[in-house]
């Protein structure tokens, strides 16, 4: 397996108390597509990643750089995982999904997850069209949440905590998680939306609505190809993950039950 690291610089937002002019614009510099320079004192520090997106990078460009090749690899039978990591308010959910407020949602601001749905089904439709009846696809989705070291099924709000299992055929999997078959990007997004409404959210002083859980949306793709009376079956998974905020307790002023959760997800 290969791990690839991308960094996205988030623009300043309302409520930070900072402005984009003057010295505030000089705290860091994206000096190349894979280099970010932190203008710290006494000595600046340089960090190198596989790709760095500055604050002006569009959602489409982020998808092309981060997710496009992974979706294509899933079509070829390889498993892929995309996850966003960072402090609460750093833009993880915006990058993965898009704006949190429906009034602000536009096609241009769609995140990595909806764009991955669209591209995957575009590739499926193209493959079916070019292969005729010799190839078919099945796609099913599951959506789980890891909260306070417990696993919950976001597609079944009445379910109890689930458990991880492992066997030779499936590898590691969540036993009892609901899987829904989908035939289009729109259907996949409906499943995502249904699960997202069930996600457990707690408020902290760092963000109006700070997620305190990890959410894992998994698309399982199965293709069947018929050649000379032989059926070749290929399976792969695409995992799309929105992690809980990575901030430290002393920065959020969390206490009591929220501190316990923070220690669990940190």
PDB file of C-alpha atoms in Angstrom:
ATOM      1  CA  UNK A   1       0.000   0.000   0.000  1.00  0.00           C
ATOM      2  CA  UNK A   2       1.086   3.585  -0.635  1.00  0.00           C
ATOM      3  CA  UNK A   3       0.301   6.592   1.575  1.00  0.00           C
ATOM      4  CA  UNK A   4       0.162  10.014  -0.066  1.00  0.00           C
ATOM      5  CA  UNK A   5       0.001  13.227   1.974  1.00  0.00           C
ATOM      6  CA  UNK A   6      -1.751  16.404   0.878  1.00  0.00           C
ATOM      7  CA  UNK A   7      -2.011  19.708   2.747  1.00  0.00           C
ATOM      8  CA  UNK A   8      -4.691  22.324   2.129  1.00  0.00           C
ATOM      9  CA  UNK A   9      -4.368  25.859   3.489  1.00  0.00           C
ATOM     10  CA  UNK A  10      -7.691  27.129   4.820  1.00  0.00           C
ATOM     11  CA  UNK A  11      -8.602  30.793   4.244  1.00  0.00           C
ATOM     12  CA  UNK A  12      -9.459  32.893   7.288  1.00  0.00           C
ATOM     13  CA  UNK A  13     -13.131  32.716   8.231  1.00  0.00           C
ATOM     14  CA  UNK A  14     -15.567  34.764  10.254  1.00  0.00           C
ATOM     15  CA  UNK A  15     -15.049  34.569  13.995  1.00  0.00           C
ATOM     16  CA  UNK A  16     -11.250  34.210  13.954  1.00  0.00           C
ATOM     17  CA  UNK A  17     -10.678  37.853  14.853  1.00  0.00           C
ATOM     18  CA  UNK A  18      -7.972  38.044  12.179  1.00  0.00           C
ATOM     19  CA  UNK A  19      -7.745  39.835   8.870  1.00  0.00           C
ATOM     20  CA  UNK A  20      -6.149  38.762   5.620  1.00  0.00           C
ATOM     21  CA  UNK A  21      -4.061  41.916   5.214  1.00  0.00           C
ATOM     22  CA  UNK A  22      -0.836  43.013   6.860  1.00  0.00           C
ATOM     23  CA  UNK A  23       1.291  40.598   8.840  1.00  0.00           C
ATOM     24  CA  UNK A  24      -1.408  37.945   9.017  1.00  0.00           C
ATOM     25  CA  UNK A  25      -0.884  37.074   5.359  1.00  0.00           C
ATOM     26  CA  UNK A  26       2.799  36.321   6.054  1.00  0.00           C
ATOM     27  CA  UNK A  27       2.444  33.489   8.577  1.00  0.00           C
ATOM     28  CA  UNK A  28       3.064  30.882   5.876  1.00  0.00           C
ATOM     29  CA  UNK A  29       3.907  30.632   2.233  1.00  0.00           C
ATOM     30  CA  UNK A  30       3.138  27.964  -0.370  1.00  0.00           C
ATOM     31  CA  UNK A  31       6.374  28.202  -2.296  1.00  0.00           C
ATOM     32  CA  UNK A  32       5.745  25.289  -4.688  1.00  0.00           C
ATOM     33  CA  UNK A  33       3.067  22.645  -5.397  1.00  0.00           C
ATOM     34  CA  UNK A  34       4.633  20.394  -2.728  1.00  0.00           C
ATOM     35  CA  UNK A  35       6.321  22.815  -0.309  1.00  0.00           C
ATOM     36  CA  UNK A  36       4.920  24.952   2.491  1.00  0.00           C
ATOM     37  CA  UNK A  37       7.073  27.400   4.448  1.00  0.00           C
ATOM     38  CA  UNK A  38       6.067  28.415   7.962  1.00  0.00           C
ATOM     39  CA  UNK A  39       7.436  31.878   8.697  1.00  0.00           C
ATOM     40  CA  UNK A  40       8.036  31.163  12.363  1.00  0.00           C
ATOM     41  CA  UNK A  41      10.540  32.832  14.674  1.00  0.00           C
ATOM     42  CA  UNK A  42      13.430  32.690  15.218  1.00  0.00           C
ATOM     43  CA  UNK A  43      13.871  30.459  12.157  1.00  0.00           C
ATOM     44  CA  UNK A  44      11.351  29.737   9.356  1.00  0.00           C
ATOM     45  CA  UNK A  45      10.563  26.055   8.810  1.00  0.00           C
ATOM     46  CA  UNK A  46       9.945  24.272   5.509  1.00  0.00           C
ATOM     47  CA  UNK A  47       7.727  21.192   5.105  1.00  0.00           C
ATOM     48  CA  UNK A  48       7.519  19.007   1.999  1.00  0.00           C
ATOM     49  CA  UNK A  49       4.444  16.930   1.102  1.00  0.00           C
ATOM     50  CA  UNK A  50       3.173  15.118  -1.973  1.00  0.00           C
ATOM     51  CA  UNK A  51       0.998  18.127  -2.788  1.00  0.00           C
ATOM     52  CA  UNK A  52       0.140  21.470  -1.179  1.00  0.00           C
ATOM     53  CA  UNK A  53      -3.029  23.397  -2.069  1.00  0.00           C
ATOM     54  CA  UNK A  54      -3.081  27.091  -1.202  1.00  0.00           C
ATOM     55  CA  UNK A  55      -6.128  28.996   0.053  1.00  0.00           C
ATOM     56  CA  UNK A  56      -7.228  29.839  -3.514  1.00  0.00           C
ATOM     57  CA  UNK A  57      -7.365  26.214  -4.704  1.00  0.00           C
ATOM     58  CA  UNK A  58     -10.823  25.193  -5.950  1.00  0.00           C
ATOM     59  CA  UNK A  59     -12.779  22.154  -4.801  1.00  0.00           C
ATOM     60  CA  UNK A  60     -12.450  20.672  -8.285  1.00  0.00           C
ATOM     61  CA  UNK A  61      -8.658  21.025  -8.214  1.00  0.00           C
ATOM     62  CA  UNK A  62      -8.513  19.377  -4.795  1.00  0.00           C
ATOM     63  CA  UNK A  63     -10.569  16.432  -6.075  1.00  0.00           C
ATOM     64  CA  UNK A  64      -8.366  16.069  -9.151  1.00  0.00           C
ATOM     65  CA  UNK A  65      -5.171  16.072  -7.082  1.00  0.00           C
ATOM     66  CA  UNK A  66      -6.371  13.980  -4.149  1.00  0.00           C
ATOM     67  CA  UNK A  67      -9.099  11.581  -5.225  1.00  0.00           C
ATOM     68  CA  UNK A  68      -9.276  11.069  -8.978  1.00  0.00           C
ATOM     69  CA  UNK A  69      -6.498   8.479  -9.224  1.00  0.00           C
ATOM     70  CA  UNK A  70      -7.806   6.621  -6.166  1.00  0.00           C
ATOM     71  CA  UNK A  71     -11.283   6.292  -7.695  1.00  0.00           C
ATOM     72  CA  UNK A  72      -9.733   5.034 -10.936  1.00  0.00           C
ATOM     73  CA  UNK A  73      -7.682   2.484  -8.984  1.00  0.00           C
ATOM     74  CA  UNK A  74     -10.851   1.198  -7.305  1.00  0.00           C
ATOM     75  CA  UNK A  75     -12.267   0.523 -10.750  1.00  0.00           C
ATOM     76  CA  UNK A  76      -9.190  -1.635 -11.348  1.00  0.00           C
ATOM     77  CA  UNK A  77      -9.723  -3.686  -8.190  1.00  0.00           C
ATOM     78  CA  UNK A  78      -7.587  -1.807  -5.674  1.00  0.00           C
ATOM     79  CA  UNK A  79      -8.828  -0.592  -2.295  1.00  0.00           C
ATOM     80  CA  UNK A  80      -8.485   3.106  -1.573  1.00  0.00           C
ATOM     81  CA  UNK A  81      -8.951   5.383   1.423  1.00  0.00           C
ATOM     82  CA  UNK A  82      -9.201   9.157   1.593  1.00  0.00           C
ATOM     83  CA  UNK A  83      -9.376  10.856   4.964  1.00  0.00           C
ATOM     84  CA  UNK A  84      -9.166  14.427   6.208  1.00  0.00           C
ATOM     85  CA  UNK A  85      -7.223  15.158   9.393  1.00  0.00           C
ATOM     86  CA  UNK A  86      -6.947  18.448  11.241  1.00  0.00           C
ATOM     87  CA  UNK A  87      -8.159  20.691  14.007  1.00  0.00           C
ATOM     88  CA  UNK A  88     -11.846  21.539  14.385  1.00  0.00           C
ATOM     89  CA  UNK A  89     -12.645  24.377  11.997  1.00  0.00           C
ATOM     90  CA  UNK A  90      -9.694  23.649   9.703  1.00  0.00           C
ATOM     91  CA  UNK A  91     -11.952  22.756   6.779  1.00  0.00           C
ATOM     92  CA  UNK A  92     -12.063  18.944   6.865  1.00  0.00           C
ATOM     93  CA  UNK A  93     -15.812  18.634   6.334  1.00  0.00           C
ATOM     94  CA  UNK A  94     -15.821  21.413   3.729  1.00  0.00           C
ATOM     95  CA  UNK A  95     -13.084  19.621   1.805  1.00  0.00           C
ATOM     96  CA  UNK A  96     -14.756  16.217   2.052  1.00  0.00           C
ATOM     97  CA  UNK A  97     -18.413  17.258   1.620  1.00  0.00           C
ATOM     98  CA  UNK A  98     -18.837  20.940   0.858  1.00  0.00           C
ATOM     99  CA  UNK A  99     -20.534  23.790   2.760  1.00  0.00           C
ATOM    100  CA  UNK A 100     -22.283  22.761   5.973  1.00  0.00           C
ATOM    101  CA  UNK A 101     -25.125  25.199   5.323  1.00  0.00           C
ATOM    102  CA  UNK A 102     -27.463  24.042   2.549  1.00  0.00           C
ATOM    103  CA  UNK A 103     -28.117  27.656   1.536  1.00  0.00           C
ATOM    104  CA  UNK A 104     -24.446  27.987   0.586  1.00  0.00           C
ATOM    105  CA  UNK A 105     -24.230  24.684  -1.316  1.00  0.00           C
ATOM    106  CA  UNK A 106     -23.483  24.994  -5.031  1.00  0.00           C
ATOM    107  CA  UNK A 107     -22.174  22.565  -7.643  1.00  0.00           C
ATOM    108  CA  UNK A 108     -18.873  24.449  -7.659  1.00  0.00           C
ATOM    109  CA  UNK A 109     -18.411  23.908  -3.900  1.00  0.00           C
ATOM    110  CA  UNK A 110     -19.075  20.149  -3.934  1.00  0.00           C
ATOM    111  CA  UNK A 111     -16.452  18.308  -1.907  1.00  0.00           C
ATOM    112  CA  UNK A 112     -14.341  15.222  -2.487  1.00  0.00           C
ATOM    113  CA  UNK A 113     -17.076  12.744  -1.508  1.00  0.00           C
ATOM    114  CA  UNK A 114     -19.865  13.838  -3.902  1.00  0.00           C
ATOM    115  CA  UNK A 115     -17.325  14.323  -6.688  1.00  0.00           C
ATOM    116  CA  UNK A 116     -16.003  10.795  -6.042  1.00  0.00           C
ATOM    117  CA  UNK A 117     -19.550   9.432  -6.360  1.00  0.00           C
ATOM    118  CA  UNK A 118     -20.029  11.219  -9.660  1.00  0.00           C
ATOM    119  CA  UNK A 119     -16.688  10.166 -11.107  1.00  0.00           C
ATOM    120  CA  UNK A 120     -17.071   6.538 -10.017  1.00  0.00           C
ATOM    121  CA  UNK A 121     -20.454   6.164 -11.701  1.00  0.00           C
ATOM    122  CA  UNK A 122     -19.184   8.005 -14.771  1.00  0.00           C
ATOM    123  CA  UNK A 123     -16.430   5.383 -15.043  1.00  0.00           C
ATOM    124  CA  UNK A 124     -18.915   2.550 -14.431  1.00  0.00           C
ATOM    125  CA  UNK A 125     -21.289   3.807 -17.138  1.00  0.00           C
ATOM    126  CA  UNK A 126     -18.417   4.226 -19.582  1.00  0.00           C
ATOM    127  CA  UNK A 127     -17.094   0.731 -18.855  1.00  0.00           C
ATOM    128  CA  UNK A 128     -20.525  -0.870 -19.312  1.00  0.00           C
ATOM    129  CA  UNK A 129     -21.069   1.012 -22.558  1.00  0.00           C
ATOM    130  CA  UNK A 130     -17.736  -0.019 -24.062  1.00  0.00           C
ATOM    131  CA  UNK A 131     -17.930  -3.657 -22.924  1.00  0.00           C
ATOM    132  CA  UNK A 132     -21.497  -4.294 -23.982  1.00  0.00           C
ATOM    133  CA  UNK A 133     -23.109  -7.071 -21.948  1.00  0.00           C
ATOM    134  CA  UNK A 134     -19.835  -8.722 -21.005  1.00  0.00           C
ATOM    135  CA  UNK A 135     -19.370  -6.643 -17.853  1.00  0.00           C
ATOM    136  CA  UNK A 136     -21.653  -5.679 -14.961  1.00  0.00           C
ATOM    137  CA  UNK A 137     -21.208  -3.779 -11.705  1.00  0.00           C
ATOM    138  CA  UNK A 138     -22.732  -3.791  -8.231  1.00  0.00           C
ATOM    139  CA  UNK A 139     -22.125  -0.964  -5.789  1.00  0.00           C
ATOM    140  CA  UNK A 140     -23.179  -0.920  -2.136  1.00  0.00           C
ATOM    141  CA  UNK A 141     -22.595   1.615   0.631  1.00  0.00           C
ATOM    142  CA  UNK A 142     -22.170   1.498   4.389  1.00  0.00           C
ATOM    143  CA  UNK A 143     -21.731   4.393   6.805  1.00  0.00           C
ATOM    144  CA  UNK A 144     -20.383   3.981  10.318  1.00  0.00           C
ATOM    145  CA  UNK A 145     -19.361   6.300  13.118  1.00  0.00           C
ATOM    146  CA  UNK A 146     -16.631   5.753  15.699  1.00  0.00           C
ATOM    147  CA  UNK A 147     -17.578   7.684  18.825  1.00  0.00           C
ATOM    148  CA  UNK A 148     -15.920   7.283  22.212  1.00  0.00           C
ATOM    149  CA  UNK A 149     -14.305   4.004  21.038  1.00  0.00           C
ATOM    150  CA  UNK A 150     -17.696   2.552  20.050  1.00  0.00           C
ATOM    151  CA  UNK A 151     -18.870   1.778  16.499  1.00  0.00           C
ATOM    152  CA  UNK A 152     -22.364   2.885  15.449  1.00  0.00           C
ATOM    153  CA  UNK A 153     -24.284   2.317  12.227  1.00  0.00           C
ATOM    154  CA  UNK A 154     -25.314   5.673  10.787  1.00  0.00           C
ATOM    155  CA  UNK A 155     -27.754   3.931   8.435  1.00  0.00           C
ATOM    156  CA  UNK A 156     -29.618   2.346  11.355  1.00  0.00           C
ATOM    157  CA  UNK A 157     -30.082   4.850  14.172  1.00  0.00           C
ATOM    158  CA  UNK A 158     -31.765   2.206  16.353  1.00  0.00           C
ATOM    159  CA  UNK A 159     -28.830  -0.208  16.267  1.00  0.00           C
ATOM    160  CA  UNK A 160     -26.598  -0.930  19.245  1.00  0.00           C
ATOM    161  CA  UNK A 161     -22.826  -0.673  19.199  1.00  0.00           C
ATOM    162  CA  UNK A 162     -21.238  -2.857  16.501  1.00  0.00           C
ATOM    163  CA  UNK A 163     -18.029  -4.891  16.533  1.00  0.00           C
ATOM    164  CA  UNK A 164     -15.032  -5.339  14.254  1.00  0.00           C
ATOM    165  CA  UNK A 165     -14.517  -8.832  12.869  1.00  0.00           C
ATOM    166  CA  UNK A 166     -11.954 -10.411  10.579  1.00  0.00           C
ATOM    167  CA  UNK A 167     -12.003 -13.404   8.270  1.00  0.00           C
ATOM    168  CA  UNK A 168     -10.075 -14.638   5.260  1.00  0.00           C
ATOM    169  CA  UNK A 169     -12.727 -13.687   2.709  1.00  0.00           C
ATOM    170  CA  UNK A 170     -13.648 -10.185   3.908  1.00  0.00           C
ATOM    171  CA  UNK A 171     -10.585  -9.163   5.870  1.00  0.00           C
ATOM    172  CA  UNK A 172     -11.468  -6.648   8.607  1.00  0.00           C
ATOM    173  CA  UNK A 173     -15.134  -5.596   8.592  1.00  0.00           C
ATOM    174  CA  UNK A 174     -17.886  -4.239  10.852  1.00  0.00           C
ATOM    175  CA  UNK A 175     -20.292  -7.050  11.656  1.00  0.00           C
ATOM    176  CA  UNK A 176     -23.957  -6.171  11.182  1.00  0.00           C
ATOM    177  CA  UNK A 177     -23.446  -2.833   9.433  1.00  0.00           C
ATOM    178  CA  UNK A 178     -26.239  -2.026   6.968  1.00  0.00           C
ATOM    179  CA  UNK A 179     -25.196  -2.027   3.307  1.00  0.00           C
ATOM    180  CA  UNK A 180     -27.403  -0.295   0.744  1.00  0.00           C
ATOM    181  CA  UNK A 181     -27.172  -0.963  -2.984  1.00  0.00           C
ATOM    182  CA  UNK A 182     -26.941   2.141  -5.156  1.00  0.00           C
ATOM    183  CA  UNK A 183     -27.166   2.575  -8.918  1.00  0.00           C
ATOM    184  CA  UNK A 184     -26.143   6.206  -9.324  1.00  0.00           C
ATOM    185  CA  UNK A 185     -24.232   9.056  -7.714  1.00  0.00           C
ATOM    186  CA  UNK A 186     -27.553  10.596  -6.643  1.00  0.00           C
ATOM    187  CA  UNK A 187     -28.557   7.414  -4.791  1.00  0.00           C
ATOM    188  CA  UNK A 188     -25.149   7.238  -3.094  1.00  0.00           C
ATOM    189  CA  UNK A 189     -25.530  10.833  -1.958  1.00  0.00           C
ATOM    190  CA  UNK A 190     -28.989  10.066  -0.559  1.00  0.00           C
ATOM    191  CA  UNK A 191     -27.457   7.289   1.553  1.00  0.00           C
ATOM    192  CA  UNK A 192     -24.721   9.656   2.708  1.00  0.00           C
ATOM    193  CA  UNK A 193     -27.248  12.364   3.630  1.00  0.00           C
ATOM    194  CA  UNK A 194     -29.401   9.922   5.572  1.00  0.00           C
ATOM    195  CA  UNK A 195     -26.449   8.790   7.655  1.00  0.00           C
ATOM    196  CA  UNK A 196     -25.042  12.263   8.171  1.00  0.00           C
ATOM    197  CA  UNK A 197     -28.209  13.382   9.929  1.00  0.00           C
ATOM    198  CA  UNK A 198     -27.616  10.704  12.556  1.00  0.00           C
ATOM    199  CA  UNK A 199     -24.043  11.672  13.292  1.00  0.00           C
ATOM    200  CA  UNK A 200     -23.366  12.486  16.922  1.00  0.00           C
ATOM    201  CA  UNK A 201     -22.285  16.103  17.295  1.00  0.00           C
ATOM    202  CA  UNK A 202     -21.232  18.065  20.392  1.00  0.00           C
ATOM    203  CA  UNK A 203     -20.505  21.778  20.667  1.00  0.00           C
ATOM    204  CA  UNK A 204     -17.093  23.129  21.719  1.00  0.00           C
ATOM    205  CA  UNK A 205     -15.827  26.659  22.045  1.00  0.00           C
ATOM    206  CA  UNK A 206     -13.704  26.263  18.913  1.00  0.00           C
ATOM    207  CA  UNK A 207     -16.582  25.828  16.492  1.00  0.00           C
ATOM    208  CA  UNK A 208     -20.342  26.335  16.504  1.00  0.00           C
ATOM    209  CA  UNK A 209     -20.977  22.680  15.642  1.00  0.00           C
ATOM    210  CA  UNK A 210     -17.858  20.609  16.244  1.00  0.00           C
ATOM    211  CA  UNK A 211     -17.928  16.943  15.277  1.00  0.00           C
ATOM    212  CA  UNK A 212     -16.706  14.666  18.027  1.00  0.00           C
ATOM    213  CA  UNK A 213     -16.626  11.455  16.048  1.00  0.00           C
ATOM    214  CA  UNK A 214     -14.941   9.770  13.115  1.00  0.00           C
ATOM    215  CA  UNK A 215     -17.266   9.012  10.180  1.00  0.00           C
ATOM    216  CA  UNK A 216     -16.380   6.320   7.611  1.00  0.00           C
ATOM    217  CA  UNK A 217     -18.388   6.015   4.385  1.00  0.00           C
ATOM    218  CA  UNK A 218     -17.475   2.865   2.452  1.00  0.00           C
ATOM    219  CA  UNK A 219     -18.385   2.046  -1.136  1.00  0.00           C
ATOM    220  CA  UNK A 220     -17.894  -1.604  -2.077  1.00  0.00           C
ATOM    221  CA  UNK A 221     -17.605  -2.182  -5.806  1.00  0.00           C
ATOM    222  CA  UNK A 222     -17.995  -5.583  -7.433  1.00  0.00           C
ATOM    223  CA  UNK A 223     -17.521  -6.166 -11.146  1.00  0.00           C
ATOM    224  CA  UNK A 224     -18.268  -9.311 -13.129  1.00  0.00           C
ATOM    225  CA  UNK A 225     -16.753  -9.922 -16.533  1.00  0.00           C
ATOM    226  CA  UNK A 226     -17.871 -12.813 -18.744  1.00  0.00           C
ATOM    227  CA  UNK A 227     -15.203 -14.234 -21.050  1.00  0.00           C
ATOM    228  CA  UNK A 228     -15.355 -17.564 -22.835  1.00  0.00           C
ATOM    229  CA  UNK A 229     -17.929 -18.922 -20.386  1.00  0.00           C
ATOM    230  CA  UNK A 230     -15.699 -17.893 -17.455  1.00  0.00           C
ATOM    231  CA  UNK A 231     -16.808 -15.268 -14.922  1.00  0.00           C
ATOM    232  CA  UNK A 232     -14.083 -13.054 -13.480  1.00  0.00           C
ATOM    233  CA  UNK A 233     -15.150 -11.283 -10.285  1.00  0.00           C
ATOM    234  CA  UNK A 234     -13.269  -8.289  -8.915  1.00  0.00           C
ATOM    235  CA  UNK A 235     -14.015  -6.501  -5.630  1.00  0.00           C
ATOM    236  CA  UNK A 236     -12.655  -3.278  -4.186  1.00  0.00           C
ATOM    237  CA  UNK A 237     -13.526  -0.709  -1.540  1.00  0.00           C
ATOM    238  CA  UNK A 238     -13.379   3.067  -1.455  1.00  0.00           C
ATOM    239  CA  UNK A 239     -13.311   4.460   2.093  1.00  0.00           C
ATOM    240  CA  UNK A 240     -14.123   8.149   2.543  1.00  0.00           C
ATOM    241  CA  UNK A 241     -13.371   9.364   6.059  1.00  0.00           C
ATOM    242  CA  UNK A 242     -14.086  12.550   7.998  1.00  0.00           C
ATOM    243  CA  UNK A 243     -12.060  12.435  11.217  1.00  0.00           C
ATOM    244  CA  UNK A 244     -12.907  14.140  14.492  1.00  0.00           C
ATOM    245  CA  UNK A 245     -11.097  17.373  15.307  1.00  0.00           C
ATOM    246  CA  UNK A 246      -7.480  16.872  16.374  1.00  0.00           C
ATOM    247  CA  UNK A 247      -7.309  19.804  18.816  1.00  0.00           C
ATOM    248  CA  UNK A 248      -5.926  19.465  22.309  1.00  0.00           C
ATOM    249  CA  UNK A 249      -8.164  19.700  25.379  1.00  0.00           C
ATOM    250  CA  UNK A 250      -6.507  22.863  26.692  1.00  0.00           C
ATOM    251  CA  UNK A 251      -7.377  24.670  23.438  1.00  0.00           C
ATOM    252  CA  UNK A 252     -11.102  23.779  23.496  1.00  0.00           C
ATOM    253  CA  UNK A 253     -11.919  24.150  27.213  1.00  0.00           C
ATOM    254  CA  UNK A 254     -13.813  20.847  26.982  1.00  0.00           C
ATOM    255  CA  UNK A 255     -14.562  19.146  30.283  1.00  0.00           C
ATOM    256  CA  UNK A 256     -16.550  16.273  31.755  1.00  0.00           C
ATOM    257  CA  UNK A 257     -18.055  13.915  29.192  1.00  0.00           C
ATOM    258  CA  UNK A 258     -16.713  15.924  26.268  1.00  0.00           C
ATOM    259  CA  UNK A 259     -13.172  15.663  27.635  1.00  0.00           C
ATOM    260  CA  UNK A 260     -13.595  11.872  27.868  1.00  0.00           C
ATOM    261  CA  UNK A 261     -14.744  11.790  24.235  1.00  0.00           C
ATOM    262  CA  UNK A 262     -11.837  13.987  23.178  1.00  0.00           C
ATOM    263  CA  UNK A 263      -9.330  11.653  24.828  1.00  0.00           C
ATOM    264  CA  UNK A 264     -10.957   8.721  23.008  1.00  0.00           C
ATOM    265  CA  UNK A 265     -10.912  10.245  19.515  1.00  0.00           C
ATOM    266  CA  UNK A 266      -7.561  12.017  19.828  1.00  0.00           C
TER     267      UNK A 266
END
